[in-house]
PDB file of N, CA and C in Angstrom:
ATOM      1  N   MET A   1       7.918 -21.360   7.553  1.00  0.00           N
ATOM      2  CA  MET A   1       6.540 -21.164   7.194  1.00  0.00           C
ATOM      3  C   MET A   1       6.031 -22.479   6.605  1.00  0.00           C
ATOM      4  N   THR A   2       4.851 -22.860   7.002  1.00  0.00           N
ATOM      5  CA  THR A   2       4.305 -24.111   6.488  1.00  0.00           C
ATOM      6  C   THR A   2       3.849 -23.933   5.044  1.00  0.00           C
ATOM      7  N   GLU A   3       3.768 -25.045   4.356  1.00  0.00           N
ATOM      8  CA  GLU A   3       3.338 -25.017   2.955  1.00  0.00           C
ATOM      9  C   GLU A   3       1.923 -24.455   2.836  1.00  0.00           C
ATOM     10  N   PHE A   4       1.029 -24.844   3.751  1.00  0.00           N
ATOM     11  CA  PHE A   4      -0.347 -24.357   3.728  1.00  0.00           C
ATOM     12  C   PHE A   4      -0.393 -22.852   3.905  1.00  0.00           C
ATOM     13  N   TYR A   5       0.389 -22.358   4.861  1.00  0.00           N
ATOM     14  CA  TYR A   5       0.421 -20.916   5.123  1.00  0.00           C
ATOM     15  C   TYR A   5       0.991 -20.168   3.923  1.00  0.00           C
ATOM     16  N   ALA A   6       2.048 -20.682   3.332  1.00  0.00           N
ATOM     17  CA  ALA A   6       2.657 -20.053   2.161  1.00  0.00           C
ATOM     18  C   ALA A   6       1.666 -20.018   1.001  1.00  0.00           C
ATOM     19  N   GLU A   7       0.887 -21.075   0.843  1.00  0.00           N
ATOM     20  CA  GLU A   7      -0.107 -21.134  -0.234  1.00  0.00           C
ATOM     21  C   GLU A   7      -1.208 -20.084  -0.012  1.00  0.00           C
ATOM     22  N   LYS A   8      -1.641 -19.925   1.231  1.00  0.00           N
ATOM     23  CA  LYS A   8      -2.666 -18.920   1.542  1.00  0.00           C
ATOM     24  C   LYS A   8      -2.150 -17.513   1.255  1.00  0.00           C
ATOM     25  N   ILE A   9      -0.902 -17.244   1.605  1.00  0.00           N
ATOM     26  CA  ILE A   9      -0.318 -15.925   1.360  1.00  0.00           C
ATOM     27  C   ILE A   9      -0.170 -15.681  -0.138  1.00  0.00           C
ATOM     28  N   GLU A  10       0.272 -16.679  -0.863  1.00  0.00           N
ATOM     29  CA  GLU A  10       0.424 -16.535  -2.310  1.00  0.00           C
ATOM     30  C   GLU A  10      -0.925 -16.270  -2.973  1.00  0.00           C
ATOM     31  N   THR A  11      -1.969 -16.955  -2.525  1.00  0.00           N
ATOM     32  CA  THR A  11      -3.311 -16.729  -3.061  1.00  0.00           C
ATOM     33  C   THR A  11      -3.776 -15.307  -2.758  1.00  0.00           C
ATOM     34  N   ALA A  12      -3.561 -14.859  -1.536  1.00  0.00           N
ATOM     35  CA  ALA A  12      -3.947 -13.492  -1.161  1.00  0.00           C
ATOM     36  C   ALA A  12      -3.168 -12.467  -1.970  1.00  0.00           C
ATOM     37  N   LEU A  13      -1.898 -12.711  -2.195  1.00  0.00           N
ATOM     38  CA  LEU A  13      -1.064 -11.799  -2.969  1.00  0.00           C
ATOM     39  C   LEU A  13      -1.563 -11.706  -4.414  1.00  0.00           C
ATOM     40  N   GLN A  14      -1.879 -12.841  -5.012  1.00  0.00           N
ATOM     41  CA  GLN A  14      -2.389 -12.838  -6.380  1.00  0.00           C
ATOM     42  C   GLN A  14      -3.742 -12.126  -6.466  1.00  0.00           C
ATOM     43  N   THR A  15      -4.570 -12.278  -5.444  1.00  0.00           N
ATOM     44  CA  THR A  15      -5.856 -11.575  -5.411  1.00  0.00           C
ATOM     45  C   THR A  15      -5.629 -10.075  -5.296  1.00  0.00           C
ATOM     46  N   TYR A  16      -4.692  -9.669  -4.452  1.00  0.00           N
ATOM     47  CA  TYR A  16      -4.358  -8.249  -4.303  1.00  0.00           C
ATOM     48  C   TYR A  16      -3.911  -7.675  -5.650  1.00  0.00           C
ATOM     49  N   ILE A  17      -3.044  -8.385  -6.344  1.00  0.00           N
ATOM     50  CA  ILE A  17      -2.539  -7.917  -7.638  1.00  0.00           C
ATOM     51  C   ILE A  17      -3.674  -7.786  -8.638  1.00  0.00           C
ATOM     52  N   SER A  18      -4.575  -8.753  -8.680  1.00  0.00           N
ATOM     53  CA  SER A  18      -5.671  -8.697  -9.654  1.00  0.00           C
ATOM     54  C   SER A  18      -6.707  -7.637  -9.296  1.00  0.00           C
ATOM     55  N   ASP A  19      -6.805  -7.262  -8.024  1.00  0.00           N
ATOM     56  CA  ASP A  19      -7.770  -6.245  -7.597  1.00  0.00           C
ATOM     57  C   ASP A  19      -7.299  -4.817  -7.838  1.00  0.00           C
ATOM     58  N   HIS A  20      -6.027  -4.633  -8.133  1.00  0.00           N
ATOM     59  CA  HIS A  20      -5.490  -3.286  -8.329  1.00  0.00           C
ATOM     60  C   HIS A  20      -5.243  -3.030  -9.813  1.00  0.00           C
ATOM     61  N   PRO A  21      -5.721  -1.890 -10.301  1.00  0.00           N
ATOM     62  CA  PRO A  21      -5.595  -1.604 -11.732  1.00  0.00           C
ATOM     63  C   PRO A  21      -4.150  -1.380 -12.162  1.00  0.00           C
ATOM     64  N   GLY A  22      -3.912  -1.630 -13.427  1.00  0.00           N
ATOM     65  CA  GLY A  22      -2.586  -1.403 -13.981  1.00  0.00           C
ATOM     66  C   GLY A  22      -1.676  -2.583 -13.777  1.00  0.00           C
ATOM     67  N   PRO A  23      -0.585  -2.593 -14.507  1.00  0.00           N
ATOM     68  CA  PRO A  23       0.365  -3.696 -14.342  1.00  0.00           C
ATOM     69  C   PRO A  23       1.116  -3.565 -13.015  1.00  0.00           C
ATOM     70  N   LEU A  24       0.946  -4.522 -12.161  1.00  0.00           N
ATOM     71  CA  LEU A  24       1.583  -4.516 -10.851  1.00  0.00           C
ATOM     72  C   LEU A  24       2.395  -5.794 -10.720  1.00  0.00           C
ATOM     73  N   THR A  25       3.706  -5.640 -10.543  1.00  0.00           N
ATOM     74  CA  THR A  25       4.535  -6.827 -10.379  1.00  0.00           C
ATOM     75  C   THR A  25       4.363  -7.387  -8.973  1.00  0.00           C
ATOM     76  N   ARG A  26       4.815  -8.594  -8.797  1.00  0.00           N
ATOM     77  CA  ARG A  26       4.759  -9.231  -7.472  1.00  0.00           C
ATOM     78  C   ARG A  26       5.539  -8.390  -6.459  1.00  0.00           C
ATOM     79  N   GLU A  27       6.712  -7.915  -6.861  1.00  0.00           N
ATOM     80  CA  GLU A  27       7.550  -7.112  -5.968  1.00  0.00           C
ATOM     81  C   GLU A  27       6.876  -5.783  -5.619  1.00  0.00           C
ATOM     82  N   GLN A  28       6.228  -5.152  -6.592  1.00  0.00           N
ATOM     83  CA  GLN A  28       5.528  -3.892  -6.327  1.00  0.00           C
ATOM     84  C   GLN A  28       4.361  -4.113  -5.370  1.00  0.00           C
ATOM     85  N   ALA A  29       3.651  -5.213  -5.553  1.00  0.00           N
ATOM     86  CA  ALA A  29       2.527  -5.522  -4.664  1.00  0.00           C
ATOM     87  C   ALA A  29       3.008  -5.743  -3.236  1.00  0.00           C
ATOM     88  N   ILE A  30       4.075  -6.515  -3.080  1.00  0.00           N
ATOM     89  CA  ILE A  30       4.619  -6.769  -1.744  1.00  0.00           C
ATOM     90  C   ILE A  30       5.086  -5.461  -1.115  1.00  0.00           C
ATOM     91  N   SER A  31       5.736  -4.613  -1.888  1.00  0.00           N
ATOM     92  CA  SER A  31       6.194  -3.327  -1.377  1.00  0.00           C
ATOM     93  C   SER A  31       5.020  -2.461  -0.936  1.00  0.00           C
ATOM     94  N   ALA A  32       3.963  -2.415  -1.742  1.00  0.00           N
ATOM     95  CA  ALA A  32       2.789  -1.616  -1.393  1.00  0.00           C
ATOM     96  C   ALA A  32       2.121  -2.141  -0.125  1.00  0.00           C
ATOM     97  N   ILE A  33       2.008  -3.456  -0.015  1.00  0.00           N
ATOM     98  CA  ILE A  33       1.394  -4.063   1.174  1.00  0.00           C
ATOM     99  C   ILE A  33       2.215  -3.756   2.417  1.00  0.00           C
ATOM    100  N   LEU A  34       3.528  -3.898   2.323  1.00  0.00           N
ATOM    101  CA  LEU A  34       4.390  -3.619   3.478  1.00  0.00           C
ATOM    102  C   LEU A  34       4.364  -2.143   3.851  1.00  0.00           C
ATOM    103  N   GLU A  35       4.410  -1.273   2.855  1.00  0.00           N
ATOM    104  CA  GLU A  35       4.372   0.164   3.134  1.00  0.00           C
ATOM    105  C   GLU A  35       3.074   0.540   3.848  1.00  0.00           C
ATOM    106  N   ASN A  36       1.952  -0.011   3.371  1.00  0.00           N
ATOM    107  CA  ASN A  36       0.667   0.268   4.006  1.00  0.00           C
ATOM    108  C   ASN A  36       0.645  -0.251   5.439  1.00  0.00           C
ATOM    109  N   TRP A  37       1.148  -1.460   5.653  1.00  0.00           N
ATOM    110  CA  TRP A  37       1.150  -2.038   6.995  1.00  0.00           C
ATOM    111  C   TRP A  37       2.041  -1.219   7.934  1.00  0.00           C
ATOM    112  N   PHE A  38       3.255  -0.886   7.485  1.00  0.00           N
ATOM    113  CA  PHE A  38       4.169  -0.110   8.326  1.00  0.00           C
ATOM    114  C   PHE A  38       3.578   1.259   8.661  1.00  0.00           C
ATOM    115  N   ALA A  39       2.948   1.911   7.694  1.00  0.00           N
ATOM    116  CA  ALA A  39       2.355   3.226   7.944  1.00  0.00           C
ATOM    117  C   ALA A  39       1.176   3.113   8.910  1.00  0.00           C
ATOM    118  N   SER A  40       0.341   2.091   8.733  1.00  0.00           N
ATOM    119  CA  SER A  40      -0.835   1.963   9.599  1.00  0.00           C
ATOM    120  C   SER A  40      -0.487   1.526  11.019  1.00  0.00           C
ATOM    121  N   HIS A  41       0.718   1.019  11.220  1.00  0.00           N
ATOM    122  CA  HIS A  41       1.148   0.603  12.556  1.00  0.00           C
ATOM    123  C   HIS A  41       2.184   1.555  13.169  1.00  0.00           C
ATOM    124  N   GLY A  42       2.371   2.706  12.541  1.00  0.00           N
ATOM    125  CA  GLY A  42       3.225   3.730  13.117  1.00  0.00           C
ATOM    126  C   GLY A  42       4.705   3.620  12.831  1.00  0.00           C
ATOM    127  N   TYR A  43       5.094   2.710  11.956  1.00  0.00           N
ATOM    128  CA  TYR A  43       6.511   2.563  11.634  1.00  0.00           C
ATOM    129  C   TYR A  43       6.949   3.491  10.512  1.00  0.00           C
ATOM    130  N   LEU A  44       6.010   3.964   9.735  1.00  0.00           N
ATOM    131  CA  LEU A  44       6.250   4.949   8.685  1.00  0.00           C
ATOM    132  C   LEU A  44       5.218   6.046   8.833  1.00  0.00           C
ATOM    133  N   PRO A  45       5.593   7.279   8.530  1.00  0.00           N
ATOM    134  CA  PRO A  45       4.570   8.321   8.573  1.00  0.00           C
ATOM    135  C   PRO A  45       3.570   8.094   7.445  1.00  0.00           C
ATOM    136  N   PRO A  46       2.289   8.363   7.685  1.00  0.00           N
ATOM    137  CA  PRO A  46       1.307   8.167   6.619  1.00  0.00           C
ATOM    138  C   PRO A  46       1.577   9.122   5.470  1.00  0.00           C
ATOM    139  N   GLN A  47       1.354   8.651   4.264  1.00  0.00           N
ATOM    140  CA  GLN A  47       1.574   9.506   3.108  1.00  0.00           C
ATOM    141  C   GLN A  47       0.372  10.429   2.968  1.00  0.00           C
ATOM    142  N   GLN A  48       0.659  11.695   2.869  1.00  0.00           N
ATOM    143  CA  GLN A  48      -0.399  12.679   2.734  1.00  0.00           C
ATOM    144  C   GLN A  48      -0.166  13.463   1.458  1.00  0.00           C
ATOM    145  N   GLU A  49      -1.241  13.626   0.732  1.00  0.00           N
ATOM    146  CA  GLU A  49      -1.154  14.459  -0.447  1.00  0.00           C
ATOM    147  C   GLU A  49      -1.953  15.719  -0.161  1.00  0.00           C
ATOM    148  N   GLY A  50      -1.350  16.832  -0.360  1.00  0.00           N
ATOM    149  CA  GLY A  50      -2.034  18.089  -0.111  1.00  0.00           C
ATOM    150  C   GLY A  50      -1.854  19.028  -1.284  1.00  0.00           C
ATOM    151  N   ARG A  51      -2.275  20.226  -1.064  1.00  0.00           N
ATOM    152  CA  ARG A  51      -2.141  21.240  -2.110  1.00  0.00           C
ATOM    153  C   ARG A  51      -0.765  21.877  -2.032  1.00  0.00           C
ATOM    154  N   ARG A  52      -0.272  22.240  -3.189  1.00  0.00           N
ATOM    155  CA  ARG A  52       1.004  22.946  -3.252  1.00  0.00           C
ATOM    156  C   ARG A  52       0.797  24.343  -2.664  1.00  0.00           C
ATOM    157  N   PRO A  53       1.794  24.921  -2.008  1.00  0.00           N
ATOM    158  CA  PRO A  53       1.646  26.242  -1.388  1.00  0.00           C
ATOM    159  C   PRO A  53       1.128  27.306  -2.359  1.00  0.00           C
ATOM    160  N   GLU A  54       1.565  27.250  -3.603  1.00  0.00           N
ATOM    161  CA  GLU A  54       1.111  28.271  -4.553  1.00  0.00           C
ATOM    162  C   GLU A  54      -0.352  28.096  -4.957  1.00  0.00           C
ATOM    163  N   ASP A  55      -0.953  26.930  -4.631  1.00  0.00           N
ATOM    164  CA  ASP A  55      -2.361  26.703  -4.946  1.00  0.00           C
ATOM    165  C   ASP A  55      -3.281  27.028  -3.774  1.00  0.00           C
ATOM    166  N   LEU A  56      -2.726  27.419  -2.651  1.00  0.00           N
ATOM    167  CA  LEU A  56      -3.541  27.735  -1.474  1.00  0.00           C
ATOM    168  C   LEU A  56      -4.066  29.168  -1.559  1.00  0.00           C
ATOM    169  N   ASP A  57      -5.321  29.309  -1.161  1.00  0.00           N
ATOM    170  CA  ASP A  57      -5.931  30.624  -1.002  1.00  0.00           C
ATOM    171  C   ASP A  57      -7.069  30.501   0.002  1.00  0.00           C
ATOM    172  N   ALA A  58      -7.774  31.564   0.252  1.00  0.00           N
ATOM    173  CA  ALA A  58      -8.826  31.561   1.271  1.00  0.00           C
ATOM    174  C   ALA A  58      -9.963  30.604   0.916  1.00  0.00           C
ATOM    175  N   SER A  59     -10.156  30.289  -0.350  1.00  0.00           N
ATOM    176  CA  SER A  59     -11.259  29.411  -0.727  1.00  0.00           C
ATOM    177  C   SER A  59     -11.066  27.969  -0.281  1.00  0.00           C
ATOM    178  N   ASN A  60      -9.845  27.553   0.017  1.00  0.00           N
ATOM    179  CA  ASN A  60      -9.647  26.163   0.455  1.00  0.00           C
ATOM    180  C   ASN A  60      -9.209  26.073   1.905  1.00  0.00           C
ATOM    181  N   ASP A  61      -9.527  27.096   2.700  1.00  0.00           N
ATOM    182  CA  ASP A  61      -9.261  27.037   4.144  1.00  0.00           C
ATOM    183  C   ASP A  61     -10.266  26.097   4.783  1.00  0.00           C
ATOM    184  N   ASP A  62      -9.815  25.297   5.726  1.00  0.00           N
ATOM    185  CA  ASP A  62     -10.727  24.391   6.439  1.00  0.00           C
ATOM    186  C   ASP A  62     -11.130  25.007   7.747  1.00  0.00           C
TER     187      ASP A  62
END
């Protein structure tokens, strides 16, 4: 990787960290970026948050 390219990536990484709330380490940021990329490109299933079975009733049917 060229020095210029590495510098651009480092700048983008630092911007990503500063844009996300809470203390985020460099390793956590890289992990989050990779997880998002892998999921959006079909290498990981997308993370879905839903209702717990005991919280389901007719009022939340789609």
